[in-house]
XYZ file of C-alpha atoms in Angstrom:
759
model
C -41.131 21.800 31.813
C -38.012 22.921 33.667
C -36.414 20.346 36.036
C -39.005 17.756 35.030
C -38.008 14.152 35.668
C -39.985 11.429 33.892
C -41.518 8.669 36.007
C -39.994 5.243 36.273
C -42.456 3.386 34.025
C -41.519 0.023 35.529
C -43.249 0.883 38.819
C -46.831 -0.313 39.493
C -48.440 3.125 39.088
C -52.134 3.586 39.862
C -54.143 4.407 36.734
C -57.752 4.915 35.656
C -59.195 4.381 32.202
C -61.643 6.535 30.273
C -63.695 5.126 27.389
C -66.108 7.101 25.204
C -68.221 6.783 22.081
C -69.734 9.891 20.475
C -73.150 8.798 19.193
C -75.821 6.099 19.134
C -75.074 5.323 15.483
C -71.497 4.329 16.203
C -70.279 0.812 16.897
C -71.756 -0.257 20.251
C -68.574 -2.171 21.029
C -66.352 0.866 20.549
C -65.712 1.377 24.316
C -64.924 -2.328 24.735
C -62.564 -2.166 21.771
C -60.816 0.845 23.301
C -60.379 -1.087 26.548
C -58.936 -4.072 24.652
C -56.427 -1.834 22.862
C -55.280 -0.349 26.189
C -54.802 -3.883 27.571
C -52.795 -4.947 24.511
C -50.512 -1.904 24.633
C -49.891 -2.352 28.366
C -48.940 -5.995 27.853
C -46.792 -5.209 24.812
C -44.919 -2.493 26.727
C -44.688 -4.756 29.799
C -46.067 -2.015 32.067
C -47.144 -3.238 35.561
C -49.672 -0.462 36.071
C -52.742 -1.114 38.252
C -56.148 -0.026 36.928
C -58.203 1.200 39.883
C -61.321 2.275 38.002
C -62.734 2.370 34.465
C -65.062 5.220 33.475
C -67.306 5.018 30.439
C -69.513 7.526 28.586
C -71.727 6.341 25.743
C -73.332 8.587 23.107
C -71.641 11.708 24.515
C -69.951 14.270 22.287
C -66.336 15.064 23.021
C -66.806 18.763 22.270
C -68.439 19.390 25.639
C -67.424 18.579 29.198
C -70.423 18.984 31.477
C -72.649 16.600 29.497
C -70.343 13.644 30.232
C -71.299 12.265 33.679
C -68.577 9.619 33.990
C -65.916 12.026 32.745
C -66.825 14.520 35.460
C -67.080 11.751 38.042
C -63.584 10.610 37.077
C -62.167 14.115 37.493
C -63.851 14.499 40.896
C -62.556 11.106 42.066
C -58.934 11.593 41.027
C -58.786 15.193 42.249
C -60.167 14.295 45.672
C -57.937 11.228 45.930
C -60.841 8.826 46.413
C -59.486 6.914 43.419
C -55.656 6.993 43.477
C -54.358 7.710 39.977
C -51.046 8.733 38.472
C -52.262 8.421 34.894
C -55.527 8.624 32.972
C -55.369 6.142 30.087
C -57.322 6.645 26.849
C -57.200 4.964 23.465
C -56.673 8.211 21.513
C -56.752 11.848 22.526
C -60.102 12.202 20.684
C -61.655 9.862 23.267
C -60.606 12.293 26.007
C -62.309 15.082 24.056
C -62.152 17.602 21.229
C -62.675 20.718 23.311
C -60.066 23.492 23.176
C -60.336 23.831 26.965
C -58.957 20.298 27.346
C -55.397 21.525 26.725
C -55.601 23.711 29.808
C -57.374 20.936 31.731
C -54.534 18.494 31.030
C -51.945 21.032 32.155
C -53.910 21.823 35.329
C -54.299 18.128 36.170
C -50.550 17.638 35.974
C -49.411 20.834 37.693
C -51.894 20.734 40.571
C -52.534 17.013 41.048
C -49.602 15.308 39.309
C -51.929 13.385 36.961
C -51.070 12.888 33.278
C -53.283 11.819 30.361
C -51.625 9.070 28.278
C -52.766 7.697 24.906
C -52.524 4.056 23.832
C -51.967 4.964 20.165
C -48.750 6.738 21.247
C -47.634 3.820 23.447
C -48.393 5.941 26.526
C -45.666 8.470 25.724
C -45.037 11.003 28.495
C -46.754 14.273 27.411
C -44.766 16.385 29.897
C -41.377 16.146 28.195
C -40.494 18.631 25.462
C -41.133 16.069 22.744
C -44.294 14.963 24.520
C -45.642 18.514 24.761
C -45.045 19.068 21.054
C -46.716 15.764 20.196
C -49.685 16.570 22.471
C -50.192 19.965 20.843
C -50.069 18.355 17.419
C -52.524 15.620 18.415
C -54.966 18.117 19.920
C -54.785 20.270 16.799
C -55.285 17.213 14.586
C -58.344 16.125 16.588
C -60.009 19.531 16.226
C -58.955 19.894 12.577
C -60.467 16.492 11.826
C -63.827 17.721 13.126
C -63.627 20.872 10.999
C -62.797 18.865 7.857
C -65.702 16.489 8.469
C -68.035 19.441 9.003
C -66.855 21.064 5.761
C -67.396 17.853 3.793
C -70.905 17.359 5.191
C -71.941 20.958 4.415
C -70.510 20.684 0.894
C -72.554 17.544 0.248
C -75.764 19.088 1.594
C -75.344 22.214 -0.533
C -74.912 20.031 -3.603
C -78.123 18.127 -2.827
C -80.037 21.402 -2.493
C -78.723 22.632 -5.860
C -80.002 19.413 -7.422
C -83.438 20.032 -5.895
C -83.268 17.354 -3.199
C -84.007 17.641 0.520
C -80.616 18.080 2.265
C -81.352 15.616 5.053
C -82.969 15.264 8.482
C -86.668 14.822 9.177
C -89.210 16.465 6.875
C -90.916 19.598 8.276
C -94.402 19.192 9.739
C -96.906 19.191 6.874
C -94.519 17.515 4.442
C -93.250 14.010 3.771
C -90.252 12.694 1.835
C -90.754 11.114 -1.577
C -87.712 9.090 -2.657
C -86.847 10.018 -6.246
C -83.749 7.892 -6.728
C -81.190 5.927 -4.769
C -77.436 5.833 -5.055
C -75.261 3.020 -3.672
C -72.146 4.222 -1.834
C -70.090 1.343 -0.602
C -72.163 -0.799 1.739
C -74.906 1.802 2.258
C -77.712 3.205 0.122
C -78.152 6.984 -0.217
C -81.705 8.186 -0.881
C -82.455 11.425 -2.751
C -85.897 12.796 -1.874
C -88.306 15.593 -2.738
C -90.631 17.328 -0.286
C -94.306 16.611 -0.939
C -97.447 17.455 1.020
C -98.387 15.022 3.765
C -101.957 13.892 3.275
C -102.959 14.771 6.857
C -100.509 17.211 8.423
C -100.453 19.630 5.473
C -104.071 20.567 6.208
C -103.242 21.044 9.902
C -100.331 23.360 9.091
C -102.474 25.395 6.701
C -105.258 25.698 9.281
C -102.782 27.216 11.764
C -101.844 29.994 9.329
C -105.488 30.676 8.454
C -106.465 30.752 12.136
C -103.666 33.233 12.826
C -104.827 35.476 9.973
C -108.438 35.477 11.155
C -107.445 36.011 14.802
C -104.376 38.273 14.878
C -104.482 38.505 18.672
C -103.827 34.748 19.039
C -100.187 34.035 19.793
C -98.350 30.770 19.383
C -99.473 29.559 22.819
C -103.157 30.131 22.050
C -102.762 28.448 18.664
C -101.104 25.419 20.267
C -103.966 25.159 22.773
C -106.469 25.403 19.905
C -104.731 22.520 18.107
C -104.610 20.358 21.236
C -108.334 20.884 21.830
C -109.361 19.954 18.278
C -111.157 16.605 18.238
C -110.600 16.150 14.479
C -106.813 15.867 14.929
C -105.495 12.412 15.756
C -103.663 11.932 19.044
C -100.622 10.642 17.145
C -99.814 14.254 16.180
C -100.389 15.644 19.676
C -99.305 17.316 21.847
C -98.543 20.581 20.065
C -96.170 22.950 21.835
C -96.119 26.733 21.596
C -92.490 26.904 20.456
C -93.171 24.360 17.710
C -96.109 26.376 16.376
C -93.977 29.518 16.543
C -91.323 27.890 14.343
C -93.962 26.961 11.769
C -95.247 30.519 11.569
C -91.814 31.927 10.724
C -90.570 29.124 8.429
C -90.642 30.098 4.712
C -90.674 26.422 3.664
C -94.487 26.609 3.915
C -94.438 29.104 1.026
C -92.293 26.707 -1.015
C -88.999 28.537 -0.376
C -86.091 26.699 1.260
C -83.841 28.822 3.476
C -80.866 26.698 4.566
C -77.831 27.422 6.767
C -79.365 30.593 8.207
C -77.838 29.690 11.574
C -74.908 27.614 12.752
C -74.059 26.145 16.135
C -70.782 26.234 18.007
C -69.374 25.367 21.424
C -68.165 28.387 23.398
C -67.122 28.055 27.033
C -68.605 24.538 27.133
C -71.983 25.862 26.022
C -73.765 25.355 22.714
C -74.609 28.667 21.072
C -76.603 29.629 17.978
C -75.143 32.222 15.621
C -76.609 33.832 12.499
C -74.533 33.204 9.388
C -73.588 35.985 6.961
C -76.126 36.491 4.174
C -73.705 35.270 1.513
C -73.534 31.856 3.259
C -77.318 31.393 3.426
C -78.922 29.404 0.600
C -82.354 30.605 -0.554
C -84.153 28.432 -3.102
C -87.580 29.734 -4.245
C -90.054 27.155 -5.585
C -88.149 24.363 -3.852
C -91.421 22.527 -3.168
C -95.155 22.997 -3.546
C -96.320 25.673 -1.073
C -98.842 24.922 1.659
C -99.911 28.567 2.059
C -99.623 31.653 -0.114
C -96.753 34.093 0.348
C -99.195 36.938 1.085
C -100.725 35.007 3.991
C -97.271 34.135 5.355
C -96.232 37.808 5.228
C -99.465 38.884 6.898
C -98.927 36.424 9.757
C -95.396 37.779 10.136
C -96.729 41.329 10.409
C -99.200 40.301 13.109
C -96.460 38.534 15.082
C -94.262 41.612 14.847
C -97.118 43.833 16.049
C -97.663 41.607 19.100
C -94.008 41.395 19.962
C -93.504 43.832 22.831
C -90.321 42.456 24.391
C -87.879 42.991 21.551
C -84.228 42.522 22.365
C -82.551 45.565 20.887
C -78.759 45.427 21.017
C -77.312 48.910 20.878
C -74.047 49.546 19.122
C -71.080 49.311 21.433
C -72.906 47.548 24.265
C -71.310 44.472 25.806
C -73.171 41.287 25.164
C -73.992 39.461 28.397
C -73.143 35.776 28.566
C -75.629 33.794 30.633
C -78.943 34.381 32.338
C -79.848 36.744 35.145
C -82.981 36.258 37.235
C -85.593 38.689 38.466
C -87.051 36.171 40.923
C -84.924 34.069 43.257
C -86.974 30.851 42.987
C -86.793 30.615 39.198
C -86.113 27.038 38.106
C -86.857 25.560 41.540
C -90.674 25.589 41.377
C -92.066 22.623 39.452
C -95.532 21.399 38.507
C -96.729 18.377 40.469
C -98.856 17.160 37.542
C -96.545 17.196 34.515
C -93.152 17.958 36.062
C -92.600 21.086 33.969
C -91.038 24.179 35.451
C -93.488 26.715 36.825
C -92.565 30.095 35.406
C -93.104 33.521 36.977
C -95.894 35.296 35.129
C -96.442 38.966 35.886
C -99.230 41.397 35.215
C -98.537 44.742 33.632
C -97.337 47.398 36.026
C -100.024 49.860 37.071
C -100.370 52.802 39.442
C -102.856 52.560 42.298
C -105.116 55.369 43.414
C -102.561 56.081 46.141
C -99.854 56.612 43.503
C -98.057 53.334 44.211
C -96.741 51.307 41.257
C -97.753 47.677 41.620
C -97.248 44.474 39.670
C -98.593 41.047 40.577
C -96.370 38.027 39.823
C -97.415 34.395 40.180
C -95.827 31.043 39.354
C -97.886 29.002 36.884
C -97.203 25.801 34.943
C -95.662 26.576 31.557
C -97.653 23.767 29.920
C -101.002 25.039 31.158
C -100.792 27.791 28.513
C -101.248 25.262 25.703
C -103.662 22.910 27.449
C -101.056 20.176 27.957
C -101.399 20.290 31.741
C -104.478 20.448 33.942
C -102.682 22.141 36.828
C -104.125 25.658 36.950
C -102.634 26.570 40.319
C -101.305 30.116 40.671
C -98.790 30.774 43.450
C -98.002 34.362 44.334
C -94.280 34.973 43.999
C -93.902 37.213 47.038
C -95.800 34.823 49.337
C -93.878 31.758 48.123
C -90.526 33.541 48.409
C -91.188 34.673 51.972
C -92.516 31.233 52.989
C -89.558 29.354 51.496
C -86.945 31.636 53.055
C -88.677 31.482 56.431
C -88.771 27.669 56.302
C -85.145 27.493 55.159
C -84.005 29.757 57.982
C -85.985 27.627 60.417
C -84.198 24.496 59.181
C -80.664 25.823 58.804
C -80.594 28.498 61.499
C -82.659 27.226 64.457
C -83.359 29.736 67.199
C -81.878 27.457 69.874
C -78.621 26.852 67.963
C -75.353 27.582 69.719
C -72.633 29.783 68.349
C -70.339 28.162 65.799
C -71.746 24.711 65.024
C -75.318 24.062 63.764
C -77.236 21.543 65.890
C -77.818 19.240 62.898
C -74.068 18.914 62.162
C -73.871 15.633 64.101
C -76.728 14.248 62.021
C -74.889 15.107 58.793
C -71.690 13.440 59.977
C -73.640 10.304 60.888
C -75.427 10.301 57.523
C -72.189 10.578 55.544
C -70.449 7.886 57.580
C -73.487 5.628 57.275
C -73.528 6.094 53.510
C -69.814 5.371 53.330
C -70.263 2.190 55.380
C -73.121 1.111 53.118
C -70.965 1.682 50.042
C -68.168 -0.411 51.523
C -70.565 -3.214 52.467
C -71.949 -3.260 48.907
C -68.421 -3.587 47.597
C -67.978 -6.515 50.012
C -64.857 -4.852 51.348
C -63.725 -5.502 54.935
C -60.636 -3.561 55.947
C -59.406 -6.149 58.512
C -59.965 -8.969 56.001
C -58.061 -7.072 53.319
C -55.206 -6.379 55.722
C -55.008 -10.065 56.683
C -55.065 -11.163 53.050
C -52.297 -8.733 52.123
C -50.175 -9.897 55.077
C -50.570 -13.529 54.008
C -49.657 -12.711 50.418
C -46.558 -10.802 51.526
C -45.448 -13.798 53.612
C -45.977 -16.071 50.616
C -43.954 -13.805 48.337
C -41.051 -13.947 50.791
C -41.088 -17.752 50.596
C -41.383 -17.701 46.814
C -38.421 -15.316 46.606
C -36.305 -17.823 48.532
C -37.457 -20.656 46.272
C -36.727 -18.687 43.105
C -33.210 -17.983 44.394
C -32.527 -21.745 44.266
C -30.655 -22.335 41.022
C -31.514 -26.018 41.073
C -35.271 -25.448 41.076
C -37.066 -27.460 38.392
C -38.116 -25.396 35.360
C -41.745 -26.468 35.577
C -41.924 -25.598 39.281
C -40.111 -22.292 38.685
C -42.676 -21.359 36.029
C -45.550 -22.133 38.422
C -43.990 -20.095 41.262
C -43.306 -17.132 38.941
C -46.935 -17.176 37.807
C -48.227 -17.287 41.401
C -45.715 -14.600 42.401
C -46.965 -12.258 39.655
C -50.615 -12.874 40.600
C -49.832 -12.218 44.266
C -48.070 -8.952 43.446
C -51.066 -7.838 41.365
C -53.440 -8.712 44.209
C -51.253 -6.890 46.761
C -51.327 -3.791 44.547
C -55.106 -4.107 44.196
C -55.599 -4.447 47.970
C -53.312 -1.490 48.617
C -55.363 0.551 46.165
C -58.598 -0.410 47.958
C -57.141 0.488 51.344
C -55.852 3.801 50.008
C -59.278 4.514 48.570
C -60.932 3.871 51.930
C -58.435 6.166 53.625
C -59.138 8.855 51.019
C -62.892 8.496 51.450
C -62.755 8.747 55.238
C -60.401 11.705 54.927
C -62.803 13.398 52.537
C -65.686 12.813 54.955
C -63.893 14.888 57.560
C -63.270 17.587 54.950
C -66.827 17.523 53.619
C -68.498 17.930 56.994
C -65.958 20.284 58.484
C -68.045 22.335 60.963
C -66.110 25.546 60.393
C -66.469 25.236 56.602
C -70.193 24.461 56.820
C -70.737 27.362 59.221
C -68.855 29.699 56.894
C -71.051 28.696 53.957
C -74.220 29.084 56.002
C -73.144 32.568 57.049
C -72.597 33.403 53.390
C -76.082 32.109 52.585
C -77.543 34.292 55.326
C -75.677 37.331 53.965
C -76.830 36.636 50.403
C -80.483 36.274 51.423
C -80.338 39.673 53.072
C -79.226 41.291 49.800
C -81.410 42.353 46.904
C -79.788 40.169 44.227
C -82.197 37.494 42.912
C -79.566 35.787 40.734
C -77.077 35.311 43.572
C -79.870 34.221 45.926
C -80.998 31.679 43.338
C -77.474 30.241 43.178
C -77.267 29.802 46.934
C -80.823 28.484 47.361
C -80.333 25.936 44.567
C -77.485 24.367 46.551
C -79.967 23.471 49.311
C -83.395 23.162 47.667
C -83.992 20.222 45.357
C -87.474 21.267 44.254
C -90.648 23.073 45.257
C -93.488 20.983 43.817
C -96.918 22.588 43.432
C -99.950 20.295 43.036
C -103.270 21.243 41.505
C -104.977 20.805 44.898
C -102.921 23.686 46.305
C -100.428 21.566 48.244
C -96.746 22.552 48.048
C -93.905 20.172 48.919
C -90.369 21.513 49.388
C -87.394 19.160 49.653
C -84.246 20.603 51.225
C -80.975 18.685 51.182
C -79.208 18.453 54.531
C -75.878 18.367 52.672
C -76.580 21.508 50.654
C -73.578 23.174 52.267
C -71.374 20.240 51.180
C -71.903 19.890 47.398
C -68.600 18.019 47.065
C -70.221 14.955 48.631
C -72.972 14.538 46.094
C -70.950 12.987 43.272
C -70.227 9.875 45.354
C -73.274 9.863 47.643
C -75.719 9.471 44.738
C -76.545 6.248 42.951
C -75.190 5.076 39.599
C -76.189 6.609 36.284
C -78.765 3.932 35.401
C -80.609 4.554 38.672
C -80.405 8.300 38.111
C -82.062 7.915 34.704
C -84.771 5.705 36.202
C -85.488 8.303 38.877
C -85.630 11.297 36.527
C -87.317 9.649 33.515
C -90.799 11.001 32.668
C -93.803 8.853 33.553
C -95.622 9.422 30.246
C -95.278 11.478 27.118
C -96.977 14.510 28.678
C -94.505 14.581 31.566
C -91.460 16.783 31.208
C -87.909 15.525 31.562
C -86.044 18.131 33.635
C -83.314 19.790 31.591
C -80.213 21.665 32.582
C -81.011 25.310 33.137
C -79.453 28.035 31.026
C -76.045 29.033 32.327
C -76.291 31.737 34.976
C -74.313 34.930 34.398
C -71.806 35.354 37.224
C -69.550 38.040 35.739
C -71.358 40.937 37.389
C -71.799 39.118 40.721
C -68.130 38.791 41.600
C -64.644 39.088 40.175
C -61.387 37.161 40.167
C -61.228 33.956 42.186
C -64.700 34.510 43.617
C -66.155 34.626 40.094
C -64.438 31.317 39.322
C -65.963 29.828 42.481
C -69.424 31.131 41.562
C -69.096 29.624 38.105
C -68.405 26.227 39.658
C -71.480 26.635 41.849
C -73.532 27.688 38.807
C -72.444 24.563 36.917
C -73.525 22.454 39.882
C -76.903 24.041 40.645
C -78.117 24.183 37.015
C -77.804 20.399 36.784
C -81.310 18.950 37.350
C -79.793 15.658 38.579
C -77.580 17.200 41.251
C -79.555 15.413 44.002
C -80.669 12.364 41.996
C -80.246 9.022 43.712
C -79.601 10.423 47.186
C -81.445 8.675 50.068
C -84.652 10.254 51.337
C -83.291 10.624 54.865
C -80.792 13.169 53.499
C -83.655 15.607 52.898
C -86.042 17.680 54.964
C -89.564 17.628 53.534
C -91.874 20.553 54.295
C -95.501 20.814 53.232
C -97.734 23.867 53.122
C -100.865 25.020 51.317
C -101.453 27.910 48.955
C -103.453 30.475 50.956
C -106.996 31.160 49.892
C -107.191 33.918 47.326
C -108.004 37.246 48.847
C -107.909 40.922 47.943
C -107.954 44.319 49.615
C -111.711 44.603 49.221
C -112.319 41.336 51.036
C -109.735 41.902 53.767
C -110.944 45.439 54.543
C -114.673 44.988 53.960
C -115.580 45.494 57.638
C -113.500 48.676 57.930
C -115.080 50.181 54.804
C -118.581 49.272 55.990
C -117.914 50.733 59.428
C -116.742 54.019 57.925
C -119.682 54.034 55.502
C -122.181 53.670 58.345
C -120.371 56.322 60.438
C -120.673 58.874 57.642
C -124.280 57.892 56.964
C -125.177 58.304 60.665
C -123.335 61.614 60.878
C -124.768 63.270 57.764
C -128.046 61.410 57.379
C -127.232 60.917 53.706
C -125.772 58.106 51.636
C -121.988 58.640 51.673
C -120.107 59.300 48.458
C -118.110 56.251 47.337
C -115.673 58.589 45.604
C -114.972 60.272 48.935
C -114.468 56.877 50.588
C -112.103 55.860 47.797
C -110.036 58.992 48.330
C -109.995 58.450 52.091
C -108.788 54.830 51.811
C -106.460 55.551 48.890
C -108.303 53.123 46.603
C -110.424 53.297 43.483
C -114.215 53.577 43.456
C -114.733 49.988 42.104
C -112.569 48.661 44.951
C -114.721 50.448 47.558
C -117.911 49.187 45.914
C -116.576 45.632 45.945
C -115.624 45.961 49.635
C -119.180 47.047 50.462
C -120.485 44.085 48.456
C -118.399 41.709 50.584
C -119.516 43.463 53.773
C -123.173 43.248 52.844
C -122.831 39.517 52.178
C -121.267 39.024 55.621
C -123.775 41.291 57.419
C -127.220 40.554 56.052
C -128.818 43.051 58.425
C -126.949 46.024 56.916
C -128.427 47.546 53.769
C -126.062 50.179 52.460
C -127.667 50.664 49.022
C -124.255 51.667 47.723
C -125.023 50.450 44.196
C -127.561 52.004 41.901
C -130.514 49.681 41.386
C -131.139 48.611 37.810
C -134.128 50.401 36.310
C -134.388 48.302 33.160
C -134.681 44.542 32.874
C -133.253 43.289 29.597
C -133.173 39.498 29.635
C -136.665 38.228 28.828
C -137.967 41.752 28.067
C -138.998 41.336 24.411
C -139.558 45.041 23.769
C -136.164 46.117 25.127
C -134.342 43.297 23.333
C -136.025 44.321 20.035
C -134.903 47.949 20.487
C -131.336 46.820 21.190
C -131.374 44.637 18.052
C -132.650 47.490 15.855
C -130.105 49.993 17.153
C -127.226 47.482 16.795
C -128.230 46.616 13.216
C -128.333 50.346 12.488
C -124.664 50.618 13.505
C -125.118 52.318 16.876
C -122.190 51.736 19.257
C -122.713 49.604 22.356
C -121.941 52.466 24.728
C -124.556 54.666 22.976
C -127.131 51.862 23.132
C -126.443 51.542 26.875
C -126.948 55.284 27.322
C -130.214 55.206 25.381
C -131.628 52.179 27.214
C -130.391 53.381 30.617
C -128.206 50.459 31.620
C -124.541 49.439 31.618
C -122.489 48.603 28.564
C -121.752 45.107 29.892
C -125.502 44.400 29.972
C -125.768 45.448 26.317
C -122.795 43.229 25.416
C -124.462 40.245 27.101
C -127.741 40.946 25.284
C -125.975 41.117 21.905
C -124.157 37.853 22.617
C -127.516 36.159 23.239
C -128.804 37.711 20.016
C -125.937 36.324 17.928
C -126.312 32.917 19.572
C -129.941 32.881 18.421
C -128.792 33.759 14.893
C -126.204 30.955 14.978
C -123.346 33.403 14.428
C -120.292 34.472 16.371
C -120.478 37.970 17.803
C -117.939 40.244 16.049
C -114.953 41.083 18.228
C -113.172 44.349 17.576
C -109.972 42.867 18.966
C -109.784 40.555 15.937
C -109.044 43.519 13.650
C -106.911 45.502 16.089
C -103.608 44.892 14.264
C -104.885 45.277 10.685
C -104.241 49.004 10.413
């Protein structure tokens, strides 16, 4: 870097340390060992640097950034100045990470904040000199190359095991178990070579799923999972079954005895794990790898049925740009959660249809994703349009009160008090008193002045000189530590004023108001997720919405929340059927903005997709609103009185029973809707007898003669609609009669839908 002047390393610079281990199978003492190495190198180099904070991530891969909580907390602290730091110390550059984006991150930290990343294995060499830059590039390349070499060696070994007929590794697929054929000692560990064999219990379960799918082609993976969960003959140790799991079974050729390996590979792109299909020449296909559980013909037939049911195919046209990230059709996606199991409630829509008035309509409701497979008892349905309007109305009521003055929201004072109270609580927990620290530092400085005079005495005894030098060094270290604590307090109080800046908060609220007025569900979801923690729907119809008062100040949340252990305790599932909230899929922001605004939206997207963004924050930092799902209604019920009134007017005017078709045309509805409205009206007004429905002329249930005729005609192959015409009743009545007939015979009534996809 031009005109760069290296730091004077003999000064007591403020530093932080970062320790990391990649996986659970690594040495548990690895972070402690890294810390010891940093201590040894500092002492060996005689560097008087002051460590203000140590950050530690355990079992976190270095290839990603956002999955490392302490790493991100460290960056937020040093950037904001809450933790003063000139250097970030790590054992090796691999501990800082193996992501290609880290090169740019290191440069940005130095250029914008004056913070450098130093490695103990390089004796904390300055990476900003020409030699240091070259060494840093080489080290970063070596770290990434080391990962590629390890990956190549692992894949080579797995391919060799497959060629020898052994299972390449990992857990055996459902329905199989591993039979150890031979063992091979390699150093201090024992390598087992195994074959796949049928599991005595789960193989039958897997086969039954394929056979059920063949017999019932209309059953999708969700219905099959529910069927498995409801089976009493399956032990609870294998439950629950999930729809996605069943779907993977149905498309896995291992159940036909063929192993297909390395069909996909994973990679990290833009700090996001992606799945890519490998070229065909890299995919290993081994027929007769193990004994099949089902026949190839059955597997192919199930595949054909699944393809026939698949209506939402993703067809990528040639030359089209592939979108990175998710876009939403509904602005509350990801915010609505089930109060029973904790799973996300997903928007489920009916097929679009055209009303009698020519209007295209589609009903969308939020339902628990686990209720599909019988894993959750919450059957509540919440209409999307009603919930959206209710939530926005309540949010406007909270954030934009009618009696608010221009400029500053009325709850701004409350936010300032909350932040200052939290800051005071944090300081009290640290047992830090600013006046006490100032007094202690003043006393130490006075002592050091006296010690300096004593050390200047050439006739001072050697033993006494050694004692004074030791006390002098300890006092200097303590003075540096106190100064760091005082600087941190100053930084925190300064950040409080920045966090709750009224003009900044007002600006963000105005932006939220503008966004809510636009028809862009994805952008609305981003803004709403900054304020709304969750919208929890219980099976009794009660809805609880928690809104963070600091939603307009997301910068405060990384230090206002509790520690990581408390976060995990708060978000951990209560039992095995409860769902642990996961980070949402990255939201596509490219089409929402451009340039610097896109970069800002990406930062917001990273924040709001984190399910723990509000974890550990005190309850008094939230508004809690409760409301009930409205009673289900429909047009027929709401307009029953109006339809009845018009019916009676026409009847009085003409002296005849009005035509329901004419009423349907007049109201712009269908005939069944008008009939249902008159049914509701007649229930509410017992004195009115409209006789709008044709009275049944034939009684079927209990009428032996009629039931015998229906049985004879059905056995002769007459269609249900023709039987209904012959008997003089509705088709639904014939269907019910035939169902009773088959129940008497102890058989299941044939369903034409079961053979719909066999053409």
